[in-house]
JSON list of C-alpha atoms in Angstrom, two decimals:
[
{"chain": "A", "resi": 22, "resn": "UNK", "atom": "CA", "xyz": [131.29, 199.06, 116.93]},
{"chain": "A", "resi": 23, "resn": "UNK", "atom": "CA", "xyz": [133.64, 195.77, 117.58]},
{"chain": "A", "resi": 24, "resn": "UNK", "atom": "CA", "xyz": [134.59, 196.96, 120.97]},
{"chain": "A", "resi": 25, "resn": "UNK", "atom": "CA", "xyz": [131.69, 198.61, 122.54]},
{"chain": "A", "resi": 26, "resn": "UNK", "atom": "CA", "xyz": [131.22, 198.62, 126.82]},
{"chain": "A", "resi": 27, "resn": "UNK", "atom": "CA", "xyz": [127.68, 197.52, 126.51]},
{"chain": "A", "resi": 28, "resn": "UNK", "atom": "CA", "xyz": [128.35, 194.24, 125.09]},
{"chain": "A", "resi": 29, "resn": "UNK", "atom": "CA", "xyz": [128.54, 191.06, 127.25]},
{"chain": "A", "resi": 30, "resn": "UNK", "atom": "CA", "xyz": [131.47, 189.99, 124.98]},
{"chain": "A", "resi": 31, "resn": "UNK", "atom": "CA", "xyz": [135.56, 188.53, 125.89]},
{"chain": "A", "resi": 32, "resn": "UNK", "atom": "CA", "xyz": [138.02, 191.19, 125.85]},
{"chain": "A", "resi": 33, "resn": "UNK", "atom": "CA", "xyz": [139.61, 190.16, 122.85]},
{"chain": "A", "resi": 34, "resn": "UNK", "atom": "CA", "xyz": [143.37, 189.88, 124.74]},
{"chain": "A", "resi": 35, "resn": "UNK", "atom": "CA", "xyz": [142.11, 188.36, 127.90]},
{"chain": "A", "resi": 36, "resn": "UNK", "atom": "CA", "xyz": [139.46, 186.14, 127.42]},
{"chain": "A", "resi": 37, "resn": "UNK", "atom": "CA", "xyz": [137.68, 187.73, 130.28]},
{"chain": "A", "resi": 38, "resn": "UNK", "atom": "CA", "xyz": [134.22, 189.23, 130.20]},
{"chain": "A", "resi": 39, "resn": "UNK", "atom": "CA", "xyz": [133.71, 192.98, 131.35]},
{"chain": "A", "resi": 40, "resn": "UNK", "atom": "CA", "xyz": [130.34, 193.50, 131.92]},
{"chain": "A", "resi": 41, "resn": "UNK", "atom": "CA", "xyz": [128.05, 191.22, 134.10]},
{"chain": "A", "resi": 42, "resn": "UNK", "atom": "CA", "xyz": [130.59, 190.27, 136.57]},
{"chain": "A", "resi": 43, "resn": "UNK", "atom": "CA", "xyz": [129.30, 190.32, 140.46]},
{"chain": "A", "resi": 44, "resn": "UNK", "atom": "CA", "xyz": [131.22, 191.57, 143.86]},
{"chain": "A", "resi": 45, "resn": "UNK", "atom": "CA", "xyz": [133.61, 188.52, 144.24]},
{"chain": "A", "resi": 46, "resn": "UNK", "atom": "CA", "xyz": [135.04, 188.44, 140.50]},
{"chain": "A", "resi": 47, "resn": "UNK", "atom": "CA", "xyz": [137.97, 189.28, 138.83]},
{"chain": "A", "resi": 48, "resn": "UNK", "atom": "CA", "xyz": [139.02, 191.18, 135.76]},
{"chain": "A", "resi": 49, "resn": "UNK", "atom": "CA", "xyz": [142.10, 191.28, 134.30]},
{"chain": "A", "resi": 50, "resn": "UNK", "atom": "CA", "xyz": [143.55, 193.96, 131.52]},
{"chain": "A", "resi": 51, "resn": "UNK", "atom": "CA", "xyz": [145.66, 192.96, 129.36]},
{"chain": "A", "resi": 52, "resn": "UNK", "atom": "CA", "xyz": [148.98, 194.25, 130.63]},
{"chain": "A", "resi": 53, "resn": "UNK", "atom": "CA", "xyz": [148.33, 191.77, 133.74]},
{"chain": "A", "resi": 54, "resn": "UNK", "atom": "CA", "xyz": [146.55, 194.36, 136.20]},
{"chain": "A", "resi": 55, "resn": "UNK", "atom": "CA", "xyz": [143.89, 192.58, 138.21]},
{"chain": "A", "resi": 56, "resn": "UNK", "atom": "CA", "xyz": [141.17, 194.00, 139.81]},
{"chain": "A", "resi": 57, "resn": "UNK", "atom": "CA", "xyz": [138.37, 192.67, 141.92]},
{"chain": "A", "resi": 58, "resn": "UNK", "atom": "CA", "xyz": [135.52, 193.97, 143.91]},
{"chain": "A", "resi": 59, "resn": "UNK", "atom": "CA", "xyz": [135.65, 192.94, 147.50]},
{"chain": "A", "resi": 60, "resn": "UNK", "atom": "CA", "xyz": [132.52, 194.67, 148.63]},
{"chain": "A", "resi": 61, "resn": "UNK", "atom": "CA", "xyz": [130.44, 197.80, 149.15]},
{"chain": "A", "resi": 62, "resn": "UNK", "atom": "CA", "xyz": [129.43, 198.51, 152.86]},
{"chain": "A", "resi": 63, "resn": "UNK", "atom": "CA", "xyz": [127.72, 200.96, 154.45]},
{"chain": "A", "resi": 64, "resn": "UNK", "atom": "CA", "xyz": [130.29, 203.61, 156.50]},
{"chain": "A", "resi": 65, "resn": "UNK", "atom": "CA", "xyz": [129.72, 204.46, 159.82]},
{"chain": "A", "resi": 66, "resn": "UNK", "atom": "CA", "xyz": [132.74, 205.52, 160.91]},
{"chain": "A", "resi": 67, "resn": "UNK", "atom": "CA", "xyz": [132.60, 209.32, 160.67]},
{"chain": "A", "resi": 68, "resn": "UNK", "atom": "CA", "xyz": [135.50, 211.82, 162.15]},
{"chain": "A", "resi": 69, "resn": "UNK", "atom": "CA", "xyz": [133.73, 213.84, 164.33]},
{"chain": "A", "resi": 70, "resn": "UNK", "atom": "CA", "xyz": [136.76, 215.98, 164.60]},
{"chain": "A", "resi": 71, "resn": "UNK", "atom": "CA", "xyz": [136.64, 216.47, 160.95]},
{"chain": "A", "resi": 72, "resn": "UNK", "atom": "CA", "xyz": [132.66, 217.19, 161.15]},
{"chain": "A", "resi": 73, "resn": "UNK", "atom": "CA", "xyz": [131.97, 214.15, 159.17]},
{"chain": "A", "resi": 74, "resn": "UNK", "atom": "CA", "xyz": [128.09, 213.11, 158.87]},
{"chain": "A", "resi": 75, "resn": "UNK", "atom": "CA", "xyz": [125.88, 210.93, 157.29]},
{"chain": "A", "resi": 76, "resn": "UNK", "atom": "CA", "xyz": [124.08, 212.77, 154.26]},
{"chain": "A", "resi": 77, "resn": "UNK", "atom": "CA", "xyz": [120.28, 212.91, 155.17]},
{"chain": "A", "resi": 78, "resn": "UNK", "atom": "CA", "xyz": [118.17, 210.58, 153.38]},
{"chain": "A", "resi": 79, "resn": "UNK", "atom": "CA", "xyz": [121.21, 208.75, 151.76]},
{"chain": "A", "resi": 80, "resn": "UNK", "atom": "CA", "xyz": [123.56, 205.65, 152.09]},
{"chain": "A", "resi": 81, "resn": "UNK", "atom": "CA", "xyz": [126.88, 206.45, 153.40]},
{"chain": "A", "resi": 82, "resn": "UNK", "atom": "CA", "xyz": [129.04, 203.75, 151.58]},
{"chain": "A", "resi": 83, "resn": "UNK", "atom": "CA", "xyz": [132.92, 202.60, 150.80]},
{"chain": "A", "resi": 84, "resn": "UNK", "atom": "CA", "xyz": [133.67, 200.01, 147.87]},
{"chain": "A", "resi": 85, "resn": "UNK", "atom": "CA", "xyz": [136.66, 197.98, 148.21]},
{"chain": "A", "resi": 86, "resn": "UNK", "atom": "CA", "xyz": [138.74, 196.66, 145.81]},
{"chain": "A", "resi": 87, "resn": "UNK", "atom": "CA", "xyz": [141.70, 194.29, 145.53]},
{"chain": "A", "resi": 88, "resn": "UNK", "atom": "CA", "xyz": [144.23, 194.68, 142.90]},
{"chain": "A", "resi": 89, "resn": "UNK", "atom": "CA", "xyz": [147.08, 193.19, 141.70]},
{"chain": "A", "resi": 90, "resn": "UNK", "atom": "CA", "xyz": [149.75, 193.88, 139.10]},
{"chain": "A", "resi": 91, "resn": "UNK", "atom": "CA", "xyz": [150.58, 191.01, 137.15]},
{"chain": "A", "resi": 92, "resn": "UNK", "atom": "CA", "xyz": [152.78, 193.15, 134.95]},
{"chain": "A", "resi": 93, "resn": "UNK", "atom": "CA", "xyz": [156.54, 193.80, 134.55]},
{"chain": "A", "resi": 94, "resn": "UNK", "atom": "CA", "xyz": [155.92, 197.59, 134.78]},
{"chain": "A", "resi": 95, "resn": "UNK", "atom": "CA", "xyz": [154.52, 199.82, 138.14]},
{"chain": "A", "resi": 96, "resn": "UNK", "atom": "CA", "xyz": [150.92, 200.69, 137.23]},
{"chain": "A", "resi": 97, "resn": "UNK", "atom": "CA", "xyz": [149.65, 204.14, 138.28]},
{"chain": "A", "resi": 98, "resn": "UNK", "atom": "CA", "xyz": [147.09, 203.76, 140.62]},
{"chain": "A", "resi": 99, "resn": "UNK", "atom": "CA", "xyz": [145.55, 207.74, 139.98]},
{"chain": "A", "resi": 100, "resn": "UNK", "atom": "CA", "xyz": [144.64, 206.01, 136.78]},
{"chain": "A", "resi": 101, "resn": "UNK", "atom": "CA", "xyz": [142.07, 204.11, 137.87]},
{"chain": "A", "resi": 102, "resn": "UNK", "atom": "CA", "xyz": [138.52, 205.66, 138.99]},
{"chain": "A", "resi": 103, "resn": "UNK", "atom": "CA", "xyz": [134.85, 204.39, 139.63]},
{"chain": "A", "resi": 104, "resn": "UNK", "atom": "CA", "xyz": [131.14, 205.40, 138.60]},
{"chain": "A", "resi": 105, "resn": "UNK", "atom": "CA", "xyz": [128.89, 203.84, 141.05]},
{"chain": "A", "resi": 106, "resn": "UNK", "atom": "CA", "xyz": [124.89, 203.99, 139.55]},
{"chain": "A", "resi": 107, "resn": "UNK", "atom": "CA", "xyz": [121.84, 202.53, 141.42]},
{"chain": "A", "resi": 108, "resn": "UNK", "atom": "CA", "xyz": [120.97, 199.05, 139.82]},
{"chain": "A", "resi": 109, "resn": "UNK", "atom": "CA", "xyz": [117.27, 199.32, 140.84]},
{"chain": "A", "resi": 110, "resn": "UNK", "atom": "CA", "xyz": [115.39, 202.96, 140.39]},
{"chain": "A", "resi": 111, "resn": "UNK", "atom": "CA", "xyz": [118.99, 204.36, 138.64]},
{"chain": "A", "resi": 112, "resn": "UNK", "atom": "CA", "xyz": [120.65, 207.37, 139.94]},
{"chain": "A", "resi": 113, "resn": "UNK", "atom": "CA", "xyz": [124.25, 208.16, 140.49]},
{"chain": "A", "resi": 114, "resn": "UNK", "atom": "CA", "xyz": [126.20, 207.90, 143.57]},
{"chain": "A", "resi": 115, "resn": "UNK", "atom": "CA", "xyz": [128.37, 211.24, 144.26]},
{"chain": "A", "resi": 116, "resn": "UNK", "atom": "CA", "xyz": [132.05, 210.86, 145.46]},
{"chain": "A", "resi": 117, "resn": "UNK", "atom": "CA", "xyz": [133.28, 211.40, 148.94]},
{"chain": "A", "resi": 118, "resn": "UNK", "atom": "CA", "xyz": [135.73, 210.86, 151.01]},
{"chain": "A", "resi": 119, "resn": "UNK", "atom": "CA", "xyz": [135.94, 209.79, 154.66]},
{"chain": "A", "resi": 120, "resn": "UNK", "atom": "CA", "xyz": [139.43, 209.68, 156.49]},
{"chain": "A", "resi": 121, "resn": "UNK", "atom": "CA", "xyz": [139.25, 207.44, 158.81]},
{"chain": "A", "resi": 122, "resn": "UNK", "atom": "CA", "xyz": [140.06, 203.70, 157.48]},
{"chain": "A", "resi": 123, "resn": "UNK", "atom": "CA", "xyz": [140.81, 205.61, 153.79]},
{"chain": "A", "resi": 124, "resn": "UNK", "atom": "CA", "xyz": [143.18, 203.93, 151.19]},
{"chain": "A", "resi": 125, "resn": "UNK", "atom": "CA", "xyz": [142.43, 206.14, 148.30]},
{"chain": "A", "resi": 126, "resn": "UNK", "atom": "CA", "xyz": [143.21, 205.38, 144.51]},
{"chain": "A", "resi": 127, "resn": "UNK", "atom": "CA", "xyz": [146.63, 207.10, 144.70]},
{"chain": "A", "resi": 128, "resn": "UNK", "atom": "CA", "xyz": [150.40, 206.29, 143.90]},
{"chain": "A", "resi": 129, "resn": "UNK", "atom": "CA", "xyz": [151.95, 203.28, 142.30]},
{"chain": "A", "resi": 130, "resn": "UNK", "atom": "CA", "xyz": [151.59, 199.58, 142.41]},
{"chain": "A", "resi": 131, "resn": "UNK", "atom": "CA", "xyz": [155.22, 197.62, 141.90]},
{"chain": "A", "resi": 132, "resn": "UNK", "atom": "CA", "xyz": [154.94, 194.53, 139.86]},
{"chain": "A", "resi": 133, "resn": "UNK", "atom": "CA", "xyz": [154.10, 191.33, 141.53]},
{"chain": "A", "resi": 134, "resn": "UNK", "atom": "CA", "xyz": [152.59, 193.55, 144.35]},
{"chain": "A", "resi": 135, "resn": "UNK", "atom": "CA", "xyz": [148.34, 193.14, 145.71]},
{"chain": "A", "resi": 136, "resn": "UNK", "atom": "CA", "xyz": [146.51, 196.14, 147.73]},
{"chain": "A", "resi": 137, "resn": "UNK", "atom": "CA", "xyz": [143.59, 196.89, 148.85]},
{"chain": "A", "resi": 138, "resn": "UNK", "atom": "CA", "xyz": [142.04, 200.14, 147.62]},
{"chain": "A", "resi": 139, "resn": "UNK", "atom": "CA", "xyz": [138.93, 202.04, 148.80]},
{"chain": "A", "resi": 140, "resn": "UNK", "atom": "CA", "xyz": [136.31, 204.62, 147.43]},
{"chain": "A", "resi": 141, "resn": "UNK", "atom": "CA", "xyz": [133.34, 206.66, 149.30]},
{"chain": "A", "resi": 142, "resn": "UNK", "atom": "CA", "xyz": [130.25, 207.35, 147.84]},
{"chain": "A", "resi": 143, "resn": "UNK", "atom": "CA", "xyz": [126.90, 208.33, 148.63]},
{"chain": "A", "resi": 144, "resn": "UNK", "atom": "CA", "xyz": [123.60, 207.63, 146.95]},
{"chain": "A", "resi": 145, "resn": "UNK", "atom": "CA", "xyz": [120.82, 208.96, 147.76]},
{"chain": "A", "resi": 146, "resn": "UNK", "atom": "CA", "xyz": [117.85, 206.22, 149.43]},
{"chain": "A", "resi": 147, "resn": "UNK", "atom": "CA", "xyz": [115.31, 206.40, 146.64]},
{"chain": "A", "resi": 148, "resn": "UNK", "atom": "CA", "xyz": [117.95, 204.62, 144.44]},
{"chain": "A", "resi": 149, "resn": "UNK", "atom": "CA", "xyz": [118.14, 201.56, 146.72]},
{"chain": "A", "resi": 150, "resn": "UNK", "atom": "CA", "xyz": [121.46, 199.27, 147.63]},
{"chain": "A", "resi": 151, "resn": "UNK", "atom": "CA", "xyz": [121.87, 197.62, 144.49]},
{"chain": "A", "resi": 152, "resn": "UNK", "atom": "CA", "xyz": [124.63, 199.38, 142.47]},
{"chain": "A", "resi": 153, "resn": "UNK", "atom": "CA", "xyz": [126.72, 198.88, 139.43]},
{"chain": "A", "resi": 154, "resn": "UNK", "atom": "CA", "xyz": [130.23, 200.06, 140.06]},
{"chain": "A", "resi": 155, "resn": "UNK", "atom": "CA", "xyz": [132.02, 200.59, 136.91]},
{"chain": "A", "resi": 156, "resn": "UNK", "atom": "CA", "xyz": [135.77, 200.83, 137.30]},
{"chain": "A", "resi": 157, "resn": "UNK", "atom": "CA", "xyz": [137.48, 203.39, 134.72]},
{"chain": "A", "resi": 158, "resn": "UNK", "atom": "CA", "xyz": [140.84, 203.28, 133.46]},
{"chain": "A", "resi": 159, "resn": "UNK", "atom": "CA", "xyz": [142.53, 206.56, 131.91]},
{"chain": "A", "resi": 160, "resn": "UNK", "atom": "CA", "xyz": [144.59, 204.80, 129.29]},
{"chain": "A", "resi": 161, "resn": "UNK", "atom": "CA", "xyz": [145.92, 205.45, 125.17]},
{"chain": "A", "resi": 162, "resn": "UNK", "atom": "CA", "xyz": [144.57, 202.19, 124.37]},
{"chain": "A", "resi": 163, "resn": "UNK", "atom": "CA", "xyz": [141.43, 203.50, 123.58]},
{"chain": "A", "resi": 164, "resn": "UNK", "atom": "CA", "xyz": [140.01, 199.46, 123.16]},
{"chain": "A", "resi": 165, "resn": "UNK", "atom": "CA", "xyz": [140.15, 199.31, 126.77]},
{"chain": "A", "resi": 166, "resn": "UNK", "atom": "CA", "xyz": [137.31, 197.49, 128.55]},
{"chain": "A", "resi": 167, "resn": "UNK", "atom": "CA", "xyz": [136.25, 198.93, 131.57]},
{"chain": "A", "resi": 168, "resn": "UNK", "atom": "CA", "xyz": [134.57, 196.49, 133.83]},
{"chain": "A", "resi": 169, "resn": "UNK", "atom": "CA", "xyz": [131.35, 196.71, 135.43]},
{"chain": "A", "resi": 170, "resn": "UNK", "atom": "CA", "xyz": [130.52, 195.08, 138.56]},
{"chain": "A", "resi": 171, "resn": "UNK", "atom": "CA", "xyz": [126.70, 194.39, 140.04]},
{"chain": "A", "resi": 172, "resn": "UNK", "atom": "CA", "xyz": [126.28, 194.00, 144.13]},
{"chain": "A", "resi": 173, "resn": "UNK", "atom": "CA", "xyz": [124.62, 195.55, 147.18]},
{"chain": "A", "resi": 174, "resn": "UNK", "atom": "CA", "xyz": [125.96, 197.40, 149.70]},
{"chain": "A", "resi": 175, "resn": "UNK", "atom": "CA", "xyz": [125.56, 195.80, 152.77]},
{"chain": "A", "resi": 176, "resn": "UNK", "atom": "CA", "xyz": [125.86, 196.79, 156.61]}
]
């Protein structure tokens, strides 16, 4: 397989590597949108009034990302999602979603335009704080790299 998501090769467009990058770095697709992952922290900032809670025995977390579009054309934001796996013992974090501070993967991003996204998750302890967040993008280009992104949520 020349394009396969497990190899530590370029994206043959970009130039850019997919897999091994750290919180911090950049990847660009090859229409010009630009992610990066700011950070995962641990979320503390429950609703009561919505009955929000931390999950027993798990890490309460939100990863944030910064994107960009480089591109001539709005990019759909809905078309972008995450899988967030424990780096250490495994395991895979389960999607949430807390309200207060939320800027959800939704909408449209004009050209030229940067934002600051968010996602909740929660992992269960045993896995640990080091993840891999692997952010998806629905797409007919089916050569697509997704990147994949190695940190620790902090906090």
């Amino acid at each position: 397989m020349e394009h396969c998501a497990d190899e530590a090769s370029p994206d043959s467009d970009t130039g850019a590597k997919s897999t091994g990058l750290t919180f911090g770095e950049s990847y660009k697709w090859p229409d010009g949108l630009k992610v990066t992952l700011v950070d995962a922290k641990v979320f503390t900032d429950f609703d009561k009034d919505l009955l929000e809670s931390p999950e027993p025995d798990s890490t309460d977390f939100r990863v944030t990302l910064k994107l960009e579009n480089g591109s001539k054309e709005p990019v759909a934001l809905d078309d972008l999602s995450l899988i967030v796996e424990g780096a250490t013992n495994g395991g895979e974090a389960a999607f949430t979603m807390y309200e207060n501070g939320s800027q959800p993967l939704e909408g449209r991003l004009a050209p030229g335009v940067t934002a600051a996204k968010n996602a909740d998750h929660v992992l269960e302890t045993k896995y640990g704080k080091k993840i891999v967040v692997t952010v998806q993008r629905n797409s007919e280009n089916f050569d697509l790299d997704f990147p994949e992104f190695t940190g620790e949520i902090t906090g």
